[in-house]
Amino acid sequence: MLTSRLERILGSMLASIRGHDHLMLLNLEEMQSVPETIHIASTEFEPGGRMPRNCADRNTGANESPALSWNGIPPGTEKLLLVMEDPDAPLPKPVIHLVALVDAATTELKPGELNTSQARTVKFGPGSFGKVGYTGPRPVAGHGGPRYFFQLFALSTPSHCHIGKPPP
């Protein structure tokens, strides 16, 4: 009880530290010349909407990655880089919840497929704090409603991506 109360107080004090959208991968200067052709969506929540509780981290939910689908992959794509970021975390830069390399022929992922225990064809890289695989949201109590962004990038030369092997 005391820790949740303390978290709410700290969250309220840090409420103004949010909105680091300009530091998200999609918004970096190097990415500005990349055309936006890929449309990504989920059947589990609306764009800008809250992610369902089952997608929240193990402390508050089931830590199950949401179902995702996409279209508009450009010709010549060899791999897809999927990144999930939280620009509203009360930190100096966005929290990266997921870094995954997906086969270019893939057009959807079912619920849980980004969890390391269920992934068969996805390769993971470390996100913030060195975590590998999907890490569901756990907003700081009292900090306000966070936003989570799934970004998908088409790679024509994935040899420069040093992302680990798929889980056994």
mmCIF file of C-alpha atoms in Angstrom:
data_model
loop_
_atom_site.group_PDB
_atom_site.id
_atom_site.type_symbol
_atom_site.label_atom_id
_atom_site.label_comp_id
_atom_site.label_asym_id
_atom_site.label_seq_id
_atom_site.Cartn_x
_atom_site.Cartn_y
_atom_site.Cartn_z
ATOM 1 C CA MET A 1 0.000 0.000 0.000
ATOM 2 C CA LEU A 2 2.770 2.424 0.926
ATOM 3 C CA THR A 3 4.713 1.739 -2.289
ATOM 4 C CA SER A 4 1.661 2.314 -4.514
ATOM 5 C CA ARG A 5 0.933 5.532 -2.633
ATOM 6 C CA LEU A 6 4.541 6.669 -3.026
ATOM 7 C CA GLU A 7 4.432 5.774 -6.733
ATOM 8 C CA ARG A 8 1.294 7.911 -7.208
ATOM 9 C CA ILE A 9 2.941 10.861 -5.469
ATOM 10 C CA LEU A 10 6.109 10.530 -7.552
ATOM 11 C CA GLY A 11 4.057 9.993 -10.722
ATOM 12 C CA SER A 12 2.134 13.203 -10.047
ATOM 13 C CA MET A 13 5.375 15.100 -9.433
ATOM 14 C CA LEU A 14 6.776 13.809 -12.741
ATOM 15 C CA ALA A 15 3.547 14.344 -14.727
ATOM 16 C CA SER A 16 5.037 17.200 -16.742
ATOM 17 C CA ILE A 17 7.912 14.991 -17.957
ATOM 18 C CA ARG A 18 6.392 13.400 -21.044
ATOM 19 C CA GLY A 19 5.949 13.841 -24.762
ATOM 20 C CA HIS A 20 9.404 13.021 -26.073
ATOM 21 C CA ASP A 21 7.894 12.388 -29.516
ATOM 22 C CA HIS A 22 10.785 14.164 -31.245
ATOM 23 C CA LEU A 23 13.156 11.467 -29.898
ATOM 24 C CA MET A 24 11.163 8.519 -31.231
ATOM 25 C CA LEU A 25 12.851 6.495 -33.966
ATOM 26 C CA LEU A 26 10.246 7.523 -36.543
ATOM 27 C CA ASN A 27 10.918 11.215 -35.892
ATOM 28 C CA LEU A 28 14.711 11.240 -35.945
ATOM 29 C CA GLU A 29 16.298 13.459 -38.584
ATOM 30 C CA GLU A 30 17.814 10.447 -40.345
ATOM 31 C CA MET A 31 14.308 9.031 -40.883
ATOM 32 C CA GLN A 32 12.750 12.123 -42.449
ATOM 33 C CA SER A 33 13.604 11.064 -46.011
ATOM 34 C CA VAL A 34 12.020 7.615 -45.559
ATOM 35 C CA PRO A 35 8.629 7.416 -47.321
ATOM 36 C CA GLU A 36 5.673 6.327 -45.208
ATOM 37 C CA THR A 37 4.084 3.411 -47.048
ATOM 38 C CA ILE A 38 3.379 0.898 -44.292
ATOM 39 C CA HIS A 39 0.073 0.926 -42.421
ATOM 40 C CA ILE A 40 0.050 -1.006 -39.125
ATOM 41 C CA ALA A 41 -3.052 -1.779 -37.026
ATOM 42 C CA SER A 42 -4.353 -3.959 -34.226
ATOM 43 C CA THR A 43 -7.747 -5.569 -33.751
ATOM 44 C CA GLU A 44 -7.318 -5.219 -29.976
ATOM 45 C CA PHE A 45 -7.319 -1.415 -29.701
ATOM 46 C CA GLU A 46 -7.966 1.687 -31.792
ATOM 47 C CA PRO A 47 -5.172 4.053 -32.876
ATOM 48 C CA GLY A 48 -4.582 6.365 -29.932
ATOM 49 C CA GLY A 49 -6.680 4.111 -27.694
ATOM 50 C CA ARG A 50 -5.737 2.242 -24.561
ATOM 51 C CA MET A 51 -4.069 -1.114 -24.906
ATOM 52 C CA PRO A 52 -6.099 -3.886 -23.244
ATOM 53 C CA ARG A 53 -5.122 -5.132 -19.794
ATOM 54 C CA ASN A 54 -3.923 -8.496 -21.150
ATOM 55 C CA CYS A 55 -1.157 -6.564 -22.982
ATOM 56 C CA ALA A 56 0.060 -4.856 -19.782
ATOM 57 C CA ASP A 57 3.204 -6.117 -18.056
ATOM 58 C CA ARG A 58 3.172 -9.110 -15.707
ATOM 59 C CA ASN A 59 2.517 -6.925 -12.641
ATOM 60 C CA THR A 60 -0.805 -5.619 -13.967
ATOM 61 C CA GLY A 61 -1.772 -7.910 -16.860
ATOM 62 C CA ALA A 62 -0.737 -11.000 -18.827
ATOM 63 C CA ASN A 63 2.159 -9.329 -20.744
ATOM 64 C CA GLU A 64 0.719 -10.738 -23.982
ATOM 65 C CA SER A 65 1.728 -8.893 -27.128
ATOM 66 C CA PRO A 66 -1.238 -7.615 -29.134
ATOM 67 C CA ALA A 67 -2.332 -8.901 -32.518
ATOM 68 C CA LEU A 68 -0.839 -6.713 -35.252
ATOM 69 C CA SER A 69 -1.314 -6.606 -39.013
ATOM 70 C CA TRP A 70 0.121 -4.417 -41.744
ATOM 71 C CA ASN A 71 0.190 -3.675 -45.439
ATOM 72 C CA GLY A 72 2.074 -1.420 -47.829
ATOM 73 C CA ILE A 73 5.433 -3.175 -47.646
ATOM 74 C CA PRO A 74 7.620 -1.702 -50.421
ATOM 75 C CA PRO A 75 9.136 -3.977 -53.093
ATOM 76 C CA GLY A 76 12.687 -5.094 -52.315
ATOM 77 C CA THR A 77 12.074 -5.393 -48.573
ATOM 78 C CA GLU A 78 14.143 -8.192 -47.025
ATOM 79 C CA LYS A 79 13.153 -7.786 -43.360
ATOM 80 C CA LEU A 80 10.843 -5.674 -41.227
ATOM 81 C CA LEU A 81 11.993 -3.907 -38.085
ATOM 82 C CA LEU A 82 9.210 -3.555 -35.504
ATOM 83 C CA VAL A 83 9.721 -1.122 -32.625
ATOM 84 C CA MET A 84 7.338 -0.270 -29.776
ATOM 85 C CA GLU A 85 8.078 3.014 -27.985
ATOM 86 C CA ASP A 86 6.589 4.963 -25.080
ATOM 87 C CA PRO A 87 7.464 8.661 -25.484
ATOM 88 C CA ASP A 88 5.600 9.625 -22.298
ATOM 89 C CA ALA A 89 7.727 7.736 -19.763
ATOM 90 C CA PRO A 90 9.119 10.163 -17.163
ATOM 91 C CA LEU A 91 12.647 9.676 -18.470
ATOM 92 C CA PRO A 92 14.918 11.750 -20.741
ATOM 93 C CA LYS A 93 14.024 9.667 -23.810
ATOM 94 C CA PRO A 94 11.280 7.243 -24.925
ATOM 95 C CA VAL A 95 11.206 3.761 -23.423
ATOM 96 C CA ILE A 96 11.625 1.038 -26.032
ATOM 97 C CA HIS A 97 9.351 -1.883 -25.151
ATOM 98 C CA LEU A 98 10.170 -4.014 -28.184
ATOM 99 C CA VAL A 99 12.737 -4.403 -30.953
ATOM 100 C CA ALA A 100 11.962 -7.255 -33.354
ATOM 101 C CA LEU A 101 13.114 -8.350 -36.783
ATOM 102 C CA VAL A 102 10.301 -9.980 -38.784
ATOM 103 C CA ASP A 103 10.362 -11.770 -42.148
ATOM 104 C CA ALA A 104 9.244 -9.491 -45.002
ATOM 105 C CA ALA A 105 6.576 -11.972 -46.143
ATOM 106 C CA THR A 106 4.826 -11.745 -42.773
ATOM 107 C CA THR A 107 1.707 -9.557 -42.768
ATOM 108 C CA GLU A 108 0.378 -10.236 -39.288
ATOM 109 C CA LEU A 109 1.277 -11.440 -35.832
ATOM 110 C CA LYS A 110 -1.249 -13.154 -33.585
ATOM 111 C CA PRO A 111 -1.657 -12.273 -29.886
ATOM 112 C CA GLY A 112 1.412 -13.382 -27.949
ATOM 113 C CA GLU A 113 3.627 -13.974 -31.003
ATOM 114 C CA LEU A 114 6.023 -11.255 -29.864
ATOM 115 C CA ASN A 115 6.545 -12.951 -26.516
ATOM 116 C CA THR A 116 9.860 -14.817 -26.556
ATOM 117 C CA SER A 117 8.180 -18.030 -25.363
ATOM 118 C CA GLN A 118 5.837 -18.103 -28.399
ATOM 119 C CA ALA A 119 7.964 -16.534 -31.139
ATOM 120 C CA ARG A 120 9.236 -18.923 -33.792
ATOM 121 C CA THR A 121 10.308 -16.756 -36.709
ATOM 122 C CA VAL A 122 10.875 -13.398 -34.988
ATOM 123 C CA LYS A 123 14.341 -12.305 -33.874
ATOM 124 C CA PHE A 124 14.603 -9.905 -30.954
ATOM 125 C CA GLY A 125 16.987 -7.146 -30.008
ATOM 126 C CA PRO A 126 17.259 -5.513 -26.608
ATOM 127 C CA GLY A 127 14.883 -2.715 -25.722
ATOM 128 C CA SER A 128 15.305 -0.245 -22.909
ATOM 129 C CA PHE A 129 16.862 -1.664 -19.799
ATOM 130 C CA GLY A 130 18.266 -4.593 -21.853
ATOM 131 C CA LYS A 131 14.999 -6.533 -21.969
ATOM 132 C CA VAL A 132 14.491 -8.826 -24.981
ATOM 133 C CA GLY A 133 11.081 -9.610 -26.473
ATOM 134 C CA TYR A 134 7.767 -7.922 -25.810
ATOM 135 C CA THR A 135 7.525 -5.982 -22.556
ATOM 136 C CA GLY A 136 4.015 -4.780 -21.928
ATOM 137 C CA PRO A 137 3.142 -1.334 -20.666
ATOM 138 C CA ARG A 138 3.256 -0.461 -17.003
ATOM 139 C CA PRO A 139 2.630 3.250 -16.659
ATOM 140 C CA VAL A 140 3.755 5.016 -13.504
ATOM 141 C CA ALA A 141 0.714 5.539 -11.258
ATOM 142 C CA GLY A 142 -0.341 9.176 -11.117
ATOM 143 C CA HIS A 143 1.701 10.134 -14.190
ATOM 144 C CA GLY A 144 -1.243 10.256 -16.581
ATOM 145 C CA GLY A 145 -2.262 8.179 -19.585
ATOM 146 C CA PRO A 146 0.753 7.038 -21.596
ATOM 147 C CA ARG A 147 0.889 6.456 -25.339
ATOM 148 C CA TYR A 148 2.525 3.486 -27.025
ATOM 149 C CA PHE A 149 3.624 3.522 -30.653
ATOM 150 C CA PHE A 150 4.214 0.477 -32.839
ATOM 151 C CA GLN A 151 6.487 1.474 -35.728
ATOM 152 C CA LEU A 152 7.339 -0.820 -38.635
ATOM 153 C CA PHE A 153 10.286 -0.167 -40.932
ATOM 154 C CA ALA A 154 11.091 -1.962 -44.204
ATOM 155 C CA LEU A 155 14.749 -2.941 -44.499
ATOM 156 C CA SER A 156 16.370 -3.645 -47.837
ATOM 157 C CA THR A 157 19.720 -4.636 -46.275
ATOM 158 C CA PRO A 158 19.163 -6.341 -42.928
ATOM 159 C CA SER A 159 22.801 -7.469 -42.745
ATOM 160 C CA HIS A 160 23.498 -4.326 -40.719
ATOM 161 C CA CYS A 161 21.003 -5.369 -38.042
ATOM 162 C CA HIS A 162 22.794 -7.248 -35.300
ATOM 163 C CA ILE A 163 19.759 -8.792 -33.721
ATOM 164 C CA GLY A 164 19.869 -12.135 -31.963
ATOM 165 C CA LYS A 165 18.632 -15.543 -32.989
ATOM 166 C CA PRO A 166 15.001 -16.543 -32.649
ATOM 167 C CA PRO A 167 14.228 -18.249 -29.334
ATOM 168 C CA PRO A 168 14.552 -22.068 -29.241
#
